[in-house]
Short mmCIF file of C-alpha atoms in Angstrom, two decimals:
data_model
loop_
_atom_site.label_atom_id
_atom_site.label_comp_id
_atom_site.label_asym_id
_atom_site.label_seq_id
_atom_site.Cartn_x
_atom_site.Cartn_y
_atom_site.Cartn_z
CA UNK A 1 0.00 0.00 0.00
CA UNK A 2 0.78 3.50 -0.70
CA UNK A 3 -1.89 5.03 0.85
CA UNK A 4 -4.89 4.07 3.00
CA UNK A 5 -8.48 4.70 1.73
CA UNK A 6 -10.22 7.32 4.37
CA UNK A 7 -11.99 10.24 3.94
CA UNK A 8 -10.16 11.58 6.64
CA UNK A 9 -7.53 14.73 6.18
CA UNK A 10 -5.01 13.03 7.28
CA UNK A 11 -1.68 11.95 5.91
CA UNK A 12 0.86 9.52 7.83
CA UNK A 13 4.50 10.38 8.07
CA UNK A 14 6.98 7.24 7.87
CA UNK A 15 10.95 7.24 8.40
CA UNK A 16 13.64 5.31 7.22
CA UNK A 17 17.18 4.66 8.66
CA UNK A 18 18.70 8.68 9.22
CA UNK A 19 16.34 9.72 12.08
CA UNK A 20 19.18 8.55 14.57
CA UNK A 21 21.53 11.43 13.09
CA UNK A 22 19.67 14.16 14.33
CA UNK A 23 19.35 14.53 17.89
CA UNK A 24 16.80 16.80 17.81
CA UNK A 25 13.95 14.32 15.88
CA UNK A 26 12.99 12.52 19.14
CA UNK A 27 12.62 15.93 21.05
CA UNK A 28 10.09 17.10 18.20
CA UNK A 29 7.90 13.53 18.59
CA UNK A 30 7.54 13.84 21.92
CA UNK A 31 7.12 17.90 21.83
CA UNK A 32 4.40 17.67 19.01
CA UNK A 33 3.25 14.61 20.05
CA UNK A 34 3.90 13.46 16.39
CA UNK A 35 2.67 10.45 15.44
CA UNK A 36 5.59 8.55 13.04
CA UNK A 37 6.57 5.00 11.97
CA UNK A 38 9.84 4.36 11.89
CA UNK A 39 11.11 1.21 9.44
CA UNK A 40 14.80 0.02 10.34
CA UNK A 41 17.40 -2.12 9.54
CA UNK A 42 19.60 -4.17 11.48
CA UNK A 43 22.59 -1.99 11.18
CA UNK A 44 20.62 1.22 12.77
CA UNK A 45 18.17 -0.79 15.56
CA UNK A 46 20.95 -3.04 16.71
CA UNK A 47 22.26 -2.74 20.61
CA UNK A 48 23.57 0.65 21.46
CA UNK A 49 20.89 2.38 19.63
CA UNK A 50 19.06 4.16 22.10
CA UNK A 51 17.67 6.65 19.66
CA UNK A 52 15.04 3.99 18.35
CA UNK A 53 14.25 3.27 21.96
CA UNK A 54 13.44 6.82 23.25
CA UNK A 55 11.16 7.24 19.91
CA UNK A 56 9.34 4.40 20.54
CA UNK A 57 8.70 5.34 24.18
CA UNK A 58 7.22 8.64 22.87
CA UNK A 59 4.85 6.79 20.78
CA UNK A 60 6.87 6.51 17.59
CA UNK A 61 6.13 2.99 16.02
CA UNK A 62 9.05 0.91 15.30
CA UNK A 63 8.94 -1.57 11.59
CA UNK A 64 10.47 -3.66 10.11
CA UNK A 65 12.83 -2.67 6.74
CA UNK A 66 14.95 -5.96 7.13
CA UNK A 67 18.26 -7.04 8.11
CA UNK A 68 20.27 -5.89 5.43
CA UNK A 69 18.67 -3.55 3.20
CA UNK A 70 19.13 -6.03 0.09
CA UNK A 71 16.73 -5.52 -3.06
CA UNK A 72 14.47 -8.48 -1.89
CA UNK A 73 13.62 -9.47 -5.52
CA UNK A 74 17.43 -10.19 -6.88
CA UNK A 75 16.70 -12.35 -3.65
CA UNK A 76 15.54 -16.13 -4.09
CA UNK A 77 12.69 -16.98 -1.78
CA UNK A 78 14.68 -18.45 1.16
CA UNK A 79 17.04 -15.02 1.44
CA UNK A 80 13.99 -13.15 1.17
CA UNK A 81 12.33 -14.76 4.02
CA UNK A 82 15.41 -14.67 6.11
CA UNK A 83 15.71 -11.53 5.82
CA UNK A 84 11.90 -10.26 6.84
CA UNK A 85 11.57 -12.67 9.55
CA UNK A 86 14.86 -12.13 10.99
CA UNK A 87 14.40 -8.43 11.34
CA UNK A 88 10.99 -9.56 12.65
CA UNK A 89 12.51 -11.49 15.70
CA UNK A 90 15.46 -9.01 16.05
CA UNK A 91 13.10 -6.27 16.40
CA UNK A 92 11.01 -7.89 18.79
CA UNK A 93 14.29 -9.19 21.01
CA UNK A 94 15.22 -5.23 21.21
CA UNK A 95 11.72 -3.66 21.45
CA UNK A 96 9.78 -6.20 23.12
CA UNK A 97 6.88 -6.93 20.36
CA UNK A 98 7.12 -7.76 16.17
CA UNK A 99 6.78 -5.20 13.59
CA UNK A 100 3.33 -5.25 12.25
CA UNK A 101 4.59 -3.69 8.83
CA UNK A 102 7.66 -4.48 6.53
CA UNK A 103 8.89 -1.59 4.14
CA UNK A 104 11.06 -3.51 1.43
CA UNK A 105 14.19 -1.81 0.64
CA UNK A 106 13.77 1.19 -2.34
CA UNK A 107 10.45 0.02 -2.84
CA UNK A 108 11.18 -2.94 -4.20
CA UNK A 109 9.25 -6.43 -3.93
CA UNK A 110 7.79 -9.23 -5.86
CA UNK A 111 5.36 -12.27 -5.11
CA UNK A 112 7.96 -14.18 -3.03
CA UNK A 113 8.61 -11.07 -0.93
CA UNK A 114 4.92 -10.86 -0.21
CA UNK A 115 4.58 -14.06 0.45
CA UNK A 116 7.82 -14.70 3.07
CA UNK A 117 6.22 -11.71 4.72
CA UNK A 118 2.78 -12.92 5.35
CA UNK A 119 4.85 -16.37 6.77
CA UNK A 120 6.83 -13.94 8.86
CA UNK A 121 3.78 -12.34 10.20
CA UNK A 122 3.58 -9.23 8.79
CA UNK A 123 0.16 -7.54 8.44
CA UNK A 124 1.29 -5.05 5.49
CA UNK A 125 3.74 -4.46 3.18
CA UNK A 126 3.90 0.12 3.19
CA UNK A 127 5.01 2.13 0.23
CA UNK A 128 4.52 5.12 -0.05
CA UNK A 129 2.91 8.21 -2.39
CA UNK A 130 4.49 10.64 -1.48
CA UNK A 131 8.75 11.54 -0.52
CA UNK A 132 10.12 14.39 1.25
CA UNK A 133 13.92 15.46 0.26
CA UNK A 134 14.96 18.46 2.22
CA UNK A 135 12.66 20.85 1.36
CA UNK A 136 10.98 19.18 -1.44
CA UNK A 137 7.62 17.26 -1.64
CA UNK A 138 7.05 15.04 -4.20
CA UNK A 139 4.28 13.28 -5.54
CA UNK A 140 4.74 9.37 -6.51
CA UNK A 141 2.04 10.35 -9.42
CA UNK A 142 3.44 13.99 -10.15
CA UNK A 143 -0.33 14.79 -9.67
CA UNK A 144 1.01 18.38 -7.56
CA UNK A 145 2.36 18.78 -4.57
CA UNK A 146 -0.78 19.27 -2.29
CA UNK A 147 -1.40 15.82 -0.04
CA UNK A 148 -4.41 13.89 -0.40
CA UNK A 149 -6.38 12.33 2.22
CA UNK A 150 -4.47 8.97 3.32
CA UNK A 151 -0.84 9.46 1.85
CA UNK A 152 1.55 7.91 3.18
CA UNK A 153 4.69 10.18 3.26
CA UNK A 154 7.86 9.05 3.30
CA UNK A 155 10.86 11.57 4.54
CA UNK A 156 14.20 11.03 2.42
CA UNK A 157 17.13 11.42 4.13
CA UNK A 158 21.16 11.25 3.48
CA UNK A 159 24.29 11.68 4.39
CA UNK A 160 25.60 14.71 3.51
CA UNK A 161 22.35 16.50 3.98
CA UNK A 162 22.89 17.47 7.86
CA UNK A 163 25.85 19.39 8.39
CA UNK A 164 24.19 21.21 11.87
CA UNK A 165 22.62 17.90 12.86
CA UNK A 166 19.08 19.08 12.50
CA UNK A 167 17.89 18.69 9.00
CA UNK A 168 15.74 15.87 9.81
CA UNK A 169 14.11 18.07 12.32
CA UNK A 170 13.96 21.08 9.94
CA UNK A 171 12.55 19.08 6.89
CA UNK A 172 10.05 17.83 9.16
CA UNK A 173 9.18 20.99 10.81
CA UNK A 174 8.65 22.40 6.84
CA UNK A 175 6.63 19.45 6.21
CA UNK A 176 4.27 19.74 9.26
CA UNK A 177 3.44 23.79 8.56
CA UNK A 178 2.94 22.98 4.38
CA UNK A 179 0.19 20.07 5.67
CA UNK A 180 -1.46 22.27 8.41
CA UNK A 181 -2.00 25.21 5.80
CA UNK A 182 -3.38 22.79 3.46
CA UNK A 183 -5.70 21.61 6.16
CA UNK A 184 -4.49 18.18 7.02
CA UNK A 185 -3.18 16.53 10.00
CA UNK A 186 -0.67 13.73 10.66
CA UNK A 187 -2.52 10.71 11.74
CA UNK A 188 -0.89 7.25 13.12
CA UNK A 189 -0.38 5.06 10.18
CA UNK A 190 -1.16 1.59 12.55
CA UNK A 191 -4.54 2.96 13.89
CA UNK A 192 -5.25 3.32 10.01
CA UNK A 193 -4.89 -0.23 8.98
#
């Protein structure tokens, strides 16, 4: 899914790996009370990462993105699986319950990715429609760059961008006033589905 059906004016804002490089992001959840889902990797949700902790105390929902980050479809079935469902135990060792939702890496999936996921447990495979770079909104459809009710944003972020250490918490900031003036809200992705 790239977006959930609702009439609602809402829009859900999802993360990838990068939210642990700006010290600030957890400050603004729990400030704003900003409902986010978070989709990580092995490499940033392993031990010593108390970033992804201290979100998901503030309500932040921790997913799964797998183990590696590996293009599941150049993936036979058996890699594929071990990948999901070992993020999906990993997670659950460090956070204390399983993901709910997988994000493949880049997008990327095919029938054996859907189905190792399902085995794995996992409730729904999230896209998204829409992807934030800096300070740049784009539509997956090129439709304009005014949300519609139920996309599923997805904030972009990379090395290099974050020289001060708050970009993540400035692009989000941008984000949050551009969806309030166009009447939306941010709504929790998981109470959606």
């Amino acid at each position: 899914m790239d977006h959930v059906r609702t009439k609602d004016r809402v829009v859900f804002l999802t993360f990838d790996d990068g939210v642990e490089r700006d010290p600030h992001f957890a400050d603004m959840v729990r400030d704003l009370r900003l409902p986010v889902s978070v989709f990580l990797t092995d490499g940033v949700a392993g031990p010593g990462r108390d970033t992804f902790g201290k979100l998901r105390t503030l309500g932040a929902s921790v997913q799964n993105q797998t183990l590696n980050r590996h293009s599941l479809p150049a993936l036979p079935y058996a890699e594929q699986h071990a990948e999901i469902c070992g993020q999906q135990d990993r997670l659950k060792d460090r956070f204390g319950t399983r993901p709910r939702l997988l994000r493949p890496p880049f997008g990327d999936y095919d029938q054996d990715t859907l189905r190792a996921a399902a085995t794995c447990g996992v409730e729904a495979v999230v896209l998204w429609h829409v992807t934030l770079r800096s300070d740049n909104l784009r539509d997956a459809d090129a439709a304009g760059d005014r949300p519609r009710p139920g996309d599923i944003v997805r904030a972009e972020f990379r090395d290099g961008d974050d020289p001060h250490g708050t970009a993540l918490t400035d692009m989000t900031a941008r984000l949050l006033r551009r969806i309030q003036a166009q009447g939306f809200t941010v709504g929790r992705l998981e109470d959606y589905l």
